[in-house]
Structure formats: structure tokens, C-alpha cells
C-alpha angles and dihedrals in degrees: 000000000000092000091051091055090048089054092051091054092046090058090055093216120167115275094245091056126089134189125236135182096016129152119214128201115191109188112185115231103216095185095075098015091236127127113238105188112207121197115221108190144154113224092216090060098050121077123180111217124230113197127221120193119226123184114189130176123231091264093057097066090114093066095059090090090055089063092052092054093041093050090054092053091045092052089050087058092049093048088059091050117095098217099043102032089118094052134085134190123235129181125226103208121195125179119212132182113271116267092000099131095179097057091041089056092046093053092045091054090051088052092047089058089061092064104251125182098209139015126218119207133217127247094254107102093213094053092043092054091051095048091048090054089051093050090049090052091059098031091245122156110253118203121200118191099165124088110269116192093194104024114191115240112240136157092226099045130091124189118201094191115088115266114256092238095054092041092051091051092053095045093050094048090050096050095042101038105030105025092028094204117185094178129027144152121231115209116194133186105207129020092238090056089071088077087077090064099047094110091048096047094047096048103031109111098187131080110293126186122187125206132182117231111226112209088206109098096229092048091049093050091050092053091046091050089051092050092045091056094045131082100247118116104172120070130182103199122197104182132128114281092239089063097049093090092053090048091053092047091054091047090055091048090053094048097250094137101096122122090254092067123089126186120191114188119202101193106115092226099054090099091059091063126091102233098153090118088069093054110109125186108256087354137122115326113236114199137173138197119216142158093221116110112266095146100115092101096052123095100289094196086069099040122112120249089249090056091055099040093068091063098048087094122031112254091227091062091051101050106008126250093252090069092054130092109233089339094308131092117248119240093251093051092047095049093049089046091050093045093057092046089051090047090051091051091048091052090051091051096047096047092055090080104016134040119250108247113169112200133213109238125196130199089207097060128066107286119257129181119249103241095220097044097088093043093048094049091047092049090050091052091048099051108129112242091222093067097051130080097201129159094236099035139189109064137193131154135195125228091274092054096253114146110242101167123062139126113255103202120200118206137184129208115245132169086270094052131263116346124189116249101179148342130229131193135165092250104045099022118208123357115183120207118239102255121194115247111263108233112200123204118249091239123017119217112266091242088059102039122153120257111241125196111232116198119205147148122240102245124143134262093022103041119019120168115217103171126056138183128238090281093053093253120139113256121237099229118109093239089058090069138062135179142087096298095048091050088050092047092047091055092048093048091049092049098043101035113239138115127229144190125215119235126186114222106243099236093039092229130132090223144253136185119266110202113210092194097246096084093274116123118190119198120207132192123025092337090058092050093051094045091051091043092238091139134035096222142351118228114182141089085312111164121218111229135170093244092049093048088062091062107029138023125250135200123229109294111268096192133025120213144137142222117278141174121250116203139157123270114251111269121235113245129214114260114261131222093265097040088120089074092060096086088073128041118247089251094058090048090050092050089048091053093048092046092049092052092047094050092047092053092043090051090050094050094044092050090050092051099044114081090206090070091059110086136177117260124249115280092241091056111105091217091053094143093071123082118226134213114215095202101076117163091265094046090049089058093043092049096052096044089051087058091053090051094045091242126135128223137199089247116100127175118237105185122080092238096053092044092053091046095051091043090059092047092050091052091048090048091051090054093047094047093047092048092046094048092050094048092046090055091051092048090052095052103032122047111211107211119178125194118232089228127041103169147010089269089059091054095046094051095054138053102192093087112052120216136185149151134228112306090239123028150079093289091055091049091048093061092039095056100029117121096196110109097233096047091041090054090049092052091051089052090055091049089050092049106035090174088066089075121077134214099223137021090243091057090051092050090051092051090051092053092051089061141242092060134102119198119208113208141135117303093241092064091041092056092043096053095038091054091053097043120043091198089071129074141169114254121210127334133311114295095211145341125255141137143232121240144168111266127217136181109271116272091003097100088085089053091049090049090054091047106041116350 
């Protein structure tokens, strides 16, 4: 062992180098009794080791294999170098607890004492910052292969991940120039990851919604249910690759699989996943963005040499398929692999003019800069992309070590996996691959029908939800609904051959135009969704009008109807104290009273004038010499009222005149009593209830009973634009009293039942609700004639015909 140590010193190799695979011959010189050790070696068998320090946290153990493969590729580069052909790289890997800066610094100091030429940091931001400070202290190159949202600027650092600024520019240009999104929703996993989208958020001129992804299953389901019921179709999703499958499953559950949906995932490793099970014919487009090379399907005549060089040797031969994910290297593997190749090229460049002298560094002695540190890091930054066969080529770094040149590859999921659609870099900007035109069949097989998004409003009897989610929101599957419209839609879908999902318009309005005064008219409700092409069709009690037909397309009317007035039936009242007078009108009672008084006076006068009515008194009467007249004024009244009550008296007229008069009165009383009795019987058996309004004119000519329509819909537009005096006056009344209109049909029905309110709606609903509640009734005739139809976005019916009709 002593002789071996002597030989090491006699070779005068640097301290940080070791000798492996040597064969020694120690012949003894007997003439001078001195040992003259002689080294017999073959240069091909001896490799001097150059150490690289690697500090990994406990969560980075899966990247240890990447260093082994990367070291092999880097050593191949060194073997082809004239100055370093006898050297080989070897990593010194140490694992430390995550976020434990003290232990990480201790381990780094131990590694520095071995004489390393570069230091690799862990994924933990706090540990990386501490190790970078240590590397700057000794002038040692520091390599960062993990995504750093706020990378520290350092002369001695190099970051293999793309810089946030360059990445943001590429993403912004892709979304605005290629995808041409005017509206989108950004879903992020962690708040700090939003820094990647700073450029996009600051420059995007369209409508941008930002949602936070909850890794908790219940929170994620709630968010996906909200997105599924919304109007957004374009989603930029920044979640870990291992959660993508769950995301797509939830998207399927919430019916977000129609061809109008697009999902772009930004995790670099999405392309390594097998997501072909989620690919649906003419369904949602699933795309990804990566810096891994997928350029082989682009126009190779226009590709750069660096793009071609990576495929000169199959990647499986370079690193082995067992180290790949789904046949493709992961981003972490690729960046480590490329960083080691860059480091090997940098070493080759530096040693052309200067000898490589690794130096032992100690944290206990006064710090001193490694002389070759600055030259080595500058050489790595200056390596020409054309000379490197990296996995994420090309490369360019600024003075702070931030990577500014890289290929941002866009990919789209097909039945054969992810296929590239374009490449962007800061120099050449966006290059879109030549994609063959997709020819859709005139009629898809019914088993492979497209999934159409149907917008509607829950409103009986046409659309009635029967199944709800955990948050009491109607599900979007066809079996979660019932009603006339859903039956009609099922028949059409079965006959044509398409699938559909049901979507409730957010404001639950049929839609009317809102004029902002500057020539801009905004449509809400179903109309707005069709105009903005946020839905494929509208199936509901959707009225066809002239104004709507200018903006959207309609099918043939499937029901003809008209506007009507819904009001409460007149309520029966308790009989009053004088209800016995109701069988005869007040005029008749007045005439009876006047006639009664006149007849009584006539009878009194006639009896006074007729001598036959004056009779002798009774013999027993003391005043027997005076004749008496029985029809005094009081007796005349009594006699006639007895006739009205069908009662007889002891009074009897004697004269012809009085007898004629009383006979006429008795006949009159007989007719009146018979009429009164018959009417009284009718009043007791049949209750005559009269409504305070009988027509639209009655409503228009009073203000005690309020009336209105839905706030947004064809009925409201009818009164607003009508030129007929009655309807125009009713429209002005609704403008004067905005609270007279209601948001939903149910709200209108409730207000009618509360009283003093008339609800104007289509006759079909009027009949439906009147048949189910006896308190309601239709008043008057139909106000107009119109029809219900299926609505489509304008000029899209031909597209729908090509796709599914």
C-alpha cells in the first residue's frame, strides 16, 4: 500500500483525481538497494475522475437515475475531446431533508472538500438559494435543473429551465396568434405558479378568468361542476401531470367533452402520458406545451440543423427505453441530461487553453475563488447549439444564466398519442406544422355521434330537471331531464345520430338586447349564448320572432301558440246582511217600492171617494151614528204589503174601483214574488263570480292591478316594439314600473297567486299552470300568434348538417 501511495505522488496528478484500473510493476534494483518503482500502464485503461457535487432533497430520489445516464453521455463527449479524453465525470450525490438548510450546507461543504468542478442544487427553493450563495462564495459553477419561478441572478449560476419572460412571450403568441382565443379560463395549481403567466395576463386583451385548482377531490369536483355549467370553452390548465387524468375524468363527468371545448396543459411532462383513452372523435381537443423535441413531423426542409441533429441517433439508444416514461424522457431527466452534456462541452472548451485543476475548497478556511469557475461557467453559457445533441435543444443563456433560447413545442392528442402541431422560439417565433385537412363524413355513425351542447332553461312543462348533483344543481346528462322538449330532443338525437349534454344558461333568461347607447347591443340569456356560439343549439320554449331571426337561425316551429293573460279566478265572498236583495237588481227594488207607495195612496183615495167603502158601525159601538171607512192610510199600506208577502187580511174592498186596483196589485205581487223566489234559488245554488279584468284593454285602462312579463324574452320585446295603442300603452306601463316584470315563470305565477297581479305569458304555459291550480285562469283571448323552434348559432346549421345531420 505504501508503494501505491508513492506511485500516486510520483505521477503528480491533481488531488481531486484518482486512478482506477492500473497495473503496477515494482522491480527491485539490487545494485543500489533502492526501490525504483516503475509504472506500466495502458492509457486506454486509466481514467482520471472529475467530481460533480449533487445535493438532492428527499423528494428528488427519482432523478438519481438521470445523473447516471447523463454522466454516460457526458463522458462520451469527453472521450471525443483531445484534452480530456483520459478524464471521466462522476457525481457525488448526497440526499438531505427537504428545507433543512443547515444539513444541506454541511453536506455541500463536505462535497466541496472533495474538489468538485460544479454543484447541482435540489428542487427546494430554500435549499437552492442557500447552495447558490455557497457556490458564489467559492466561484463554483451552480447548475439549476428545476423550475424556478423567481430564479436568483448570479454570475456563476445556469438555469436549464426556460426563463419566465421568454416562456410567457411564447405562450402569449401561441394563444393569440395560433389558437386566437378571445375568451379563456386559466386554471392554476399553486399561487406562485401564476408568475409563469405574468406576460400573458398583462398583455391578453380578451376575457380571462382565473380559477384555482383544489387538489382535494371535493373541491375539484365543485370547481369542475361550476365550469361545466358556465359558458367558457377554452381552458389553459397548469396542474401536475399526475392529476391530468383526474381532471379529464371530471371534465367527462360534467359533460365538457364536446368538440367546442379545448384544454391546453402546460406541465412539461403531459406529452409523456398515455391519454388516448380520453380522445373522442369530433370531441374536445386536448393539447399540451412542452420543450421536449417533437419536431420530427414538421417540415424538415425548413428545420434548423440543431433540430435535425437530435434525431441522428435514436434517443432510445442513447439513454435506454427503460429510463423513459411511456417511451419519452421526462422533462427533469432531459434537463439533467442536457446540463451534463453542456458541462462536458464547457470543460472541453476551457481545457483547450488552460489545464484543468480542480481545487479542494473548505468552508472552515477563508473563502477563495476557484480560478477556473468563471471561465467554466462562461464556456457553458457560450456553447453553440449547433454543436450539441441535447434533448431540449437549442440553448442560449444570458449573462445571469437564464435560458432565453429553447423550442416551445405545441402538441395535440390524437388516437396515436400526442402529435406536434408547431414550434416556437424567441428567434424564429411561431412555426406551425403542416397539418392535413380533416375531412369529416357527411353523417357520422350513430355510435360515434358528436356531442352537442344544448342550452336551455328549466321551465315546466318543457324542461324539468329530475336529477341533481351534491350541490342541488341539475345534471347535464339526458336522463337527468324530462318534459316535452327533452322528449323531442331525444327523438331527434336518435333519428339523426348525435349525443348531447344539457347546459342551463347562467342568467336563466331567454334573452333580449341591451343597448348601451354607443351602438353596442349586448344580448343575454339563450340569445347571447347562441350569438357568441357558446352553445350548439337551444331547446326550450324558445319563441321565433322577426328580431331574433336576424341574429340566430331557427328550425321549423314545433308548436304554435300566442300570448295570453294569466289571472286569479274571482274569489267567493261571504254573504252579507242584505244578500237577500241580490236576486233583484237595485233598480227593480226601487221600482217595487215606488209602485207600492203609489198603489197604497191610490187605494186610500179611491176608498175615500167611493160611497160603497163607507159602512155603518157595529150596533154595539157607542158612536154608531158615524159611518166608517176601512181603508185608512195605515190599512192601505198593510193591505198591499200583505199581498207582497202572500198573506191575507180581514180587509176586503167593496167598491168596483178598489177591487180593480187591488186585483192588479195582487197580480203584480204574484209576478214579483215568483221572480224573486226563482232568482233566490239560483243565487243559493250558483255563485256568480266576475273577474275585474276581462281583456288586455281592461288591463291597459287601469293601474290598480299591476301586470308584466318576463324581464327578458319575446313577450317583453313584443310590448316594447308594438305599435298598437293598447299594447304600446302596456309596454310603457312596464317601463314605468320595472318591478312589474319577473325573472322566471315561477316568480310570475307566485305573484299572480298573491293577488292584484296579471302575468302575461305564452298560452301553452297558461294552460299548463291553469290546469294544475284551480286558482288560476286565462283572461281574454290570445294577444298574438307565434311559434316555438330550436335555435342555432347563425350560419352554423350547415356545419351541423355536415357533422351530424
